[in-house]
Amino acid sequence: MNDHIRYHYDDIEQAARRFRDHAQQVEDMLQRSMRCVRLMDEGAWIGEGADEYRFELESLLIPALRSCITPWVIRRGAAARY
């Protein structure tokens, strides 16, 4: 039985970099979505289509993106420690 743990630091560093990249992409997507909501608040798009789109942003997309950010940030921090 082998009781040794072998780390491949290059692989760990590459995984940490991927976590950072994915977290940044999700954060960017959230910011773009929030920007759309602000533009609609300012009257950039009005009407039934705008109302439906805003509803989907606020009830589906934005909460989903926020729920993704926390695990990415946790993983990003954990991976950076190694």
mmCIF file of N, CA and C in Angstrom:
data_model
loop_
_atom_site.group_PDB
_atom_site.id
_atom_site.type_symbol
_atom_site.label_atom_id
_atom_site.label_comp_id
_atom_site.label_asym_id
_atom_site.label_seq_id
_atom_site.Cartn_x
_atom_site.Cartn_y
_atom_site.Cartn_z
ATOM 1 N N MET A 1 0.835 -1.175 0.000
ATOM 2 C CA MET A 1 0.000 0.000 0.000
ATOM 3 C C MET A 1 0.889 1.251 0.000
ATOM 4 N N ASN A 2 0.532 2.192 -0.821
ATOM 5 C CA ASN A 2 1.313 3.409 -0.963
ATOM 6 C C ASN A 2 0.674 4.524 -0.138
ATOM 7 N N ASP A 3 1.384 5.026 0.867
ATOM 8 C CA ASP A 3 0.862 6.070 1.743
ATOM 9 C C ASP A 3 1.394 7.455 1.384
ATOM 10 N N HIS A 4 1.879 7.607 0.189
ATOM 11 C CA HIS A 4 2.453 8.881 -0.227
ATOM 12 C C HIS A 4 1.467 9.631 -1.117
ATOM 13 N N ILE A 5 1.466 10.919 -0.936
ATOM 14 C CA ILE A 5 0.680 11.790 -1.805
ATOM 15 C C ILE A 5 1.668 12.561 -2.659
ATOM 16 N N ARG A 6 1.451 12.523 -3.928
ATOM 17 C CA ARG A 6 2.359 13.203 -4.843
ATOM 18 C C ARG A 6 1.606 14.370 -5.492
ATOM 19 N N TYR A 7 2.155 15.552 -5.350
ATOM 20 C CA TYR A 7 1.560 16.743 -5.945
ATOM 21 C C TYR A 7 2.286 17.069 -7.239
ATOM 22 N N HIS A 8 1.527 17.403 -8.205
ATOM 23 C CA HIS A 8 2.075 17.912 -9.460
ATOM 24 C C HIS A 8 1.737 19.400 -9.472
ATOM 25 N N TYR A 9 2.664 20.192 -9.001
ATOM 26 C CA TYR A 9 2.398 21.606 -8.785
ATOM 27 C C TYR A 9 2.010 22.339 -10.062
ATOM 28 N N ASP A 10 2.547 21.935 -11.176
ATOM 29 C CA ASP A 10 2.150 22.570 -12.434
ATOM 30 C C ASP A 10 0.674 22.325 -12.714
ATOM 31 N N ASP A 11 0.195 21.106 -12.438
ATOM 32 C CA ASP A 11 -1.219 20.791 -12.644
ATOM 33 C C ASP A 11 -2.096 21.574 -11.680
ATOM 34 N N ILE A 12 -1.648 21.707 -10.439
ATOM 35 C CA ILE A 12 -2.416 22.464 -9.444
ATOM 36 C C ILE A 12 -2.478 23.930 -9.841
ATOM 37 N N GLU A 13 -1.366 24.463 -10.292
ATOM 38 C CA GLU A 13 -1.335 25.854 -10.722
ATOM 39 C C GLU A 13 -2.242 26.073 -11.932
ATOM 40 N N GLN A 14 -2.231 25.140 -12.856
ATOM 41 C CA GLN A 14 -3.091 25.240 -14.036
ATOM 42 C C GLN A 14 -4.562 25.180 -13.628
ATOM 43 N N ALA A 15 -4.919 24.306 -12.698
ATOM 44 C CA ALA A 15 -6.301 24.214 -12.220
ATOM 45 C C ALA A 15 -6.709 25.508 -11.520
ATOM 46 N N ALA A 16 -5.826 26.065 -10.712
ATOM 47 C CA ALA A 16 -6.117 27.329 -10.028
ATOM 48 C C ALA A 16 -6.346 28.444 -11.039
ATOM 49 N N ARG A 17 -5.545 28.463 -12.086
ATOM 50 C CA ARG A 17 -5.702 29.472 -13.133
ATOM 51 C C ARG A 17 -7.055 29.318 -13.832
ATOM 52 N N ARG A 18 -7.461 28.069 -14.074
ATOM 53 C CA ARG A 18 -8.772 27.837 -14.698
ATOM 54 C C ARG A 18 -9.899 28.314 -13.793
ATOM 55 N N PHE A 19 -9.794 28.047 -12.491
ATOM 56 C CA PHE A 19 -10.814 28.525 -11.556
ATOM 57 C C PHE A 19 -10.902 30.046 -11.585
ATOM 58 N N ARG A 20 -9.754 30.711 -11.576
ATOM 59 C CA ARG A 20 -9.748 32.177 -11.625
ATOM 60 C C ARG A 20 -10.399 32.674 -12.907
ATOM 61 N N ASP A 21 -10.050 32.051 -14.025
ATOM 62 C CA ASP A 21 -10.605 32.472 -15.313
ATOM 63 C C ASP A 21 -12.115 32.287 -15.354
ATOM 64 N N HIS A 22 -12.589 31.139 -14.888
ATOM 65 C CA HIS A 22 -14.034 30.880 -14.897
ATOM 66 C C HIS A 22 -14.763 31.825 -13.949
ATOM 67 N N ALA A 23 -14.198 32.054 -12.782
ATOM 68 C CA ALA A 23 -14.818 32.979 -11.833
ATOM 69 C C ALA A 23 -14.905 34.371 -12.438
ATOM 70 N N GLN A 24 -13.858 34.794 -13.117
ATOM 71 C CA GLN A 24 -13.864 36.115 -13.740
ATOM 72 C C GLN A 24 -14.911 36.191 -14.848
ATOM 73 N N GLN A 25 -15.051 35.137 -15.627
ATOM 74 C CA GLN A 25 -16.063 35.120 -16.687
ATOM 75 C C GLN A 25 -17.469 35.232 -16.108
ATOM 76 N N VAL A 26 -17.732 34.519 -15.027
ATOM 77 C CA VAL A 26 -19.054 34.579 -14.395
ATOM 78 C C VAL A 26 -19.287 35.973 -13.818
ATOM 79 N N GLU A 27 -18.283 36.534 -13.161
ATOM 80 C CA GLU A 27 -18.419 37.887 -12.619
ATOM 81 C C GLU A 27 -18.670 38.904 -13.731
ATOM 82 N N ASP A 28 -17.979 38.765 -14.852
ATOM 83 C CA ASP A 28 -18.186 39.667 -15.990
ATOM 84 C C ASP A 28 -19.601 39.540 -16.536
ATOM 85 N N MET A 29 -20.091 38.312 -16.634
ATOM 86 C CA MET A 29 -21.445 38.087 -17.124
ATOM 87 C C MET A 29 -22.476 38.714 -16.183
ATOM 88 N N LEU A 30 -22.248 38.596 -14.887
ATOM 89 C CA LEU A 30 -23.147 39.204 -13.908
ATOM 90 C C LEU A 30 -23.136 40.719 -14.056
ATOM 91 N N GLN A 31 -21.971 41.309 -14.207
ATOM 92 C CA GLN A 31 -21.879 42.761 -14.368
ATOM 93 C C GLN A 31 -22.589 43.238 -15.637
ATOM 94 N N ARG A 32 -22.436 42.492 -16.734
ATOM 95 C CA ARG A 32 -23.136 42.864 -17.980
ATOM 96 C C ARG A 32 -24.647 42.775 -17.792
ATOM 97 N N SER A 33 -25.104 41.760 -17.081
ATOM 98 C CA SER A 33 -26.540 41.602 -16.837
ATOM 99 C C SER A 33 -27.070 42.738 -15.976
ATOM 100 N N MET A 34 -26.316 43.098 -14.946
ATOM 101 C CA MET A 34 -26.729 44.206 -14.085
ATOM 102 C C MET A 34 -26.735 45.524 -14.867
ATOM 103 N N ARG A 35 -25.789 45.672 -15.789
ATOM 104 C CA ARG A 35 -25.749 46.868 -16.630
ATOM 105 C C ARG A 35 -27.004 46.950 -17.500
ATOM 106 N N CYS A 36 -27.465 45.816 -18.019
ATOM 107 C CA CYS A 36 -28.706 45.793 -18.810
ATOM 108 C C CYS A 36 -29.884 46.270 -17.977
ATOM 109 N N VAL A 37 -29.962 45.820 -16.742
ATOM 110 C CA VAL A 37 -31.054 46.243 -15.861
ATOM 111 C C VAL A 37 -30.978 47.752 -15.634
ATOM 112 N N ARG A 38 -29.780 48.277 -15.384
ATOM 113 C CA ARG A 38 -29.630 49.721 -15.177
ATOM 114 C C ARG A 38 -30.053 50.508 -16.421
ATOM 115 N N LEU A 39 -29.674 50.018 -17.592
ATOM 116 C CA LEU A 39 -30.064 50.702 -18.827
ATOM 117 C C LEU A 39 -31.577 50.707 -18.998
ATOM 118 N N MET A 40 -32.217 49.606 -18.645
ATOM 119 C CA MET A 40 -33.677 49.566 -18.733
ATOM 120 C C MET A 40 -34.302 50.514 -17.717
ATOM 121 N N ASP A 41 -33.687 50.647 -16.540
ATOM 122 C CA ASP A 41 -34.167 51.614 -15.547
ATOM 123 C C ASP A 41 -34.107 53.033 -16.098
ATOM 124 N N GLU A 42 -33.116 53.289 -16.938
ATOM 125 C CA GLU A 42 -32.933 54.621 -17.520
ATOM 126 C C GLU A 42 -33.789 54.830 -18.769
ATOM 127 N N GLY A 43 -34.579 53.822 -19.147
ATOM 128 C CA GLY A 43 -35.483 53.964 -20.277
ATOM 129 C C GLY A 43 -34.906 53.572 -21.619
ATOM 130 N N ALA A 44 -33.779 52.874 -21.643
ATOM 131 C CA ALA A 44 -33.150 52.489 -22.904
ATOM 132 C C ALA A 44 -34.003 51.506 -23.698
ATOM 133 N N TRP A 45 -34.815 50.738 -23.021
ATOM 134 C CA TRP A 45 -35.682 49.777 -23.702
ATOM 135 C C TRP A 45 -36.960 49.690 -22.895
ATOM 136 N N ILE A 46 -38.071 49.962 -23.534
ATOM 137 C CA ILE A 46 -39.355 49.918 -22.839
ATOM 138 C C ILE A 46 -40.325 49.060 -23.633
ATOM 139 N N GLY A 47 -41.357 48.614 -22.968
ATOM 140 C CA GLY A 47 -42.380 47.824 -23.628
ATOM 141 C C GLY A 47 -42.469 46.424 -23.054
ATOM 142 N N GLU A 48 -43.365 45.645 -23.664
ATOM 143 C CA GLU A 48 -43.627 44.295 -23.175
ATOM 144 C C GLU A 48 -42.393 43.395 -23.287
ATOM 145 N N GLY A 49 -41.680 43.488 -24.402
ATOM 146 C CA GLY A 49 -40.471 42.681 -24.572
ATOM 147 C C GLY A 49 -39.419 43.019 -23.527
ATOM 148 N N ALA A 50 -39.267 44.305 -23.251
ATOM 149 C CA ALA A 50 -38.315 44.736 -22.228
ATOM 150 C C ALA A 50 -38.720 44.213 -20.860
ATOM 151 N N ASP A 51 -40.016 44.257 -20.573
ATOM 152 C CA ASP A 51 -40.504 43.761 -19.283
ATOM 153 C C ASP A 51 -40.236 42.269 -19.127
ATOM 154 N N GLU A 52 -40.478 41.507 -20.188
ATOM 155 C CA GLU A 52 -40.236 40.059 -20.131
ATOM 156 C C GLU A 52 -38.744 39.755 -19.979
ATOM 157 N N TYR A 53 -37.935 40.481 -20.731
ATOM 158 C CA TYR A 53 -36.489 40.274 -20.654
ATOM 159 C C TYR A 53 -35.974 40.613 -19.254
ATOM 160 N N ARG A 54 -36.442 41.724 -18.729
ATOM 161 C CA ARG A 54 -36.025 42.131 -17.383
ATOM 162 C C ARG A 54 -36.449 41.097 -16.351
ATOM 163 N N PHE A 55 -37.673 40.575 -16.491
ATOM 164 C CA PHE A 55 -38.145 39.550 -15.564
ATOM 165 C C PHE A 55 -37.216 38.337 -15.595
ATOM 166 N N GLU A 56 -36.839 37.903 -16.792
ATOM 167 C CA GLU A 56 -35.936 36.756 -16.900
ATOM 168 C C GLU A 56 -34.557 37.066 -16.308
ATOM 169 N N LEU A 57 -34.067 38.263 -16.554
ATOM 170 C CA LEU A 57 -32.777 38.645 -15.970
ATOM 171 C C LEU A 57 -32.830 38.600 -14.448
ATOM 172 N N GLU A 58 -33.862 39.248 -13.885
ATOM 173 C CA GLU A 58 -33.927 39.394 -12.431
ATOM 174 C C GLU A 58 -34.365 38.128 -11.712
ATOM 175 N N SER A 59 -35.151 37.296 -12.364
ATOM 176 C CA SER A 59 -35.658 36.108 -11.663
ATOM 177 C C SER A 59 -34.866 34.844 -11.976
ATOM 178 N N LEU A 60 -34.188 34.804 -13.111
ATOM 179 C CA LEU A 60 -33.471 33.585 -13.492
ATOM 180 C C LEU A 60 -31.962 33.786 -13.608
ATOM 181 N N LEU A 61 -31.558 34.646 -14.520
ATOM 182 C CA LEU A 61 -30.136 34.742 -14.852
ATOM 183 C C LEU A 61 -29.291 35.313 -13.720
ATOM 184 N N ILE A 62 -29.676 36.463 -13.199
ATOM 185 C CA ILE A 62 -28.860 37.102 -12.162
ATOM 186 C C ILE A 62 -28.749 36.234 -10.911
ATOM 187 N N PRO A 63 -29.851 35.656 -10.398
ATOM 188 C CA PRO A 63 -29.688 34.759 -9.238
ATOM 189 C C PRO A 63 -28.804 33.546 -9.546
ATOM 190 N N ALA A 64 -28.922 33.008 -10.752
ATOM 191 C CA ALA A 64 -28.095 31.850 -11.115
ATOM 192 C C ALA A 64 -26.620 32.234 -11.160
ATOM 193 N N LEU A 65 -26.315 33.385 -11.721
ATOM 194 C CA LEU A 65 -24.923 33.839 -11.773
ATOM 195 C C LEU A 65 -24.375 34.088 -10.375
ATOM 196 N N ARG A 66 -25.192 34.711 -9.525
ATOM 197 C CA ARG A 66 -24.745 34.950 -8.144
ATOM 198 C C ARG A 66 -24.477 33.640 -7.418
ATOM 199 N N SER A 67 -25.310 32.641 -7.665
ATOM 200 C CA SER A 67 -25.097 31.358 -6.985
ATOM 201 C C SER A 67 -23.847 30.652 -7.508
ATOM 202 N N CYS A 68 -23.442 30.965 -8.724
ATOM 203 C CA CYS A 68 -22.214 30.379 -9.274
ATOM 204 C C CYS A 68 -20.967 31.054 -8.732
ATOM 205 N N ILE A 69 -21.054 32.328 -8.459
ATOM 206 C CA ILE A 69 -19.869 33.079 -8.061
ATOM 207 C C ILE A 69 -19.288 32.566 -6.756
ATOM 208 N N THR A 70 -20.123 32.301 -5.768
ATOM 209 C CA THR A 70 -19.611 31.880 -4.464
ATOM 210 C C THR A 70 -18.770 30.614 -4.552
ATOM 211 N N PRO A 71 -19.252 29.542 -5.180
ATOM 212 C CA PRO A 71 -18.385 28.351 -5.269
ATOM 213 C C PRO A 71 -17.091 28.608 -6.029
ATOM 214 N N TRP A 72 -17.130 29.418 -7.085
ATOM 215 C CA TRP A 72 -15.905 29.702 -7.841
ATOM 216 C C TRP A 72 -14.907 30.446 -6.973
ATOM 217 N N VAL A 73 -15.413 31.413 -6.196
ATOM 218 C CA VAL A 73 -14.517 32.193 -5.344
ATOM 219 C C VAL A 73 -13.905 31.305 -4.269
ATOM 220 N N ILE A 74 -14.704 30.419 -3.689
ATOM 221 C CA ILE A 74 -14.190 29.497 -2.675
ATOM 222 C C ILE A 74 -13.131 28.593 -3.284
ATOM 223 N N ARG A 75 -13.418 28.021 -4.439
ATOM 224 C CA ARG A 75 -12.452 27.135 -5.097
ATOM 225 C C ARG A 75 -11.196 27.890 -5.501
ATOM 226 N N ARG A 76 -11.405 29.095 -5.992
ATOM 227 C CA ARG A 76 -10.267 29.911 -6.419
ATOM 228 C C ARG A 76 -9.347 30.162 -5.228
ATOM 229 N N GLY A 77 -9.917 30.483 -4.075
ATOM 230 C CA GLY A 77 -9.115 30.721 -2.881
ATOM 231 C C GLY A 77 -8.434 29.461 -2.389
ATOM 232 N N ALA A 78 -9.141 28.341 -2.432
ATOM 233 C CA ALA A 78 -8.558 27.074 -1.976
ATOM 234 C C ALA A 78 -7.420 26.652 -2.888
ATOM 235 N N ALA A 79 -7.613 26.798 -4.177
ATOM 236 C CA ALA A 79 -6.575 26.387 -5.124
ATOM 237 C C ALA A 79 -5.346 27.285 -5.005
ATOM 238 N N ALA A 80 -5.548 28.540 -4.694
ATOM 239 C CA ALA A 80 -4.423 29.470 -4.599
ATOM 240 C C ALA A 80 -3.537 29.177 -3.392
ATOM 241 N N ARG A 81 -4.088 28.513 -2.390
ATOM 242 C CA ARG A 81 -3.299 28.209 -1.190
ATOM 243 C C ARG A 81 -2.288 27.105 -1.434
ATOM 244 N N TYR A 82 -2.456 26.315 -2.485
ATOM 245 C CA TYR A 82 -1.586 25.154 -2.692
ATOM 246 C C TYR A 82 -0.544 25.380 -3.735
#
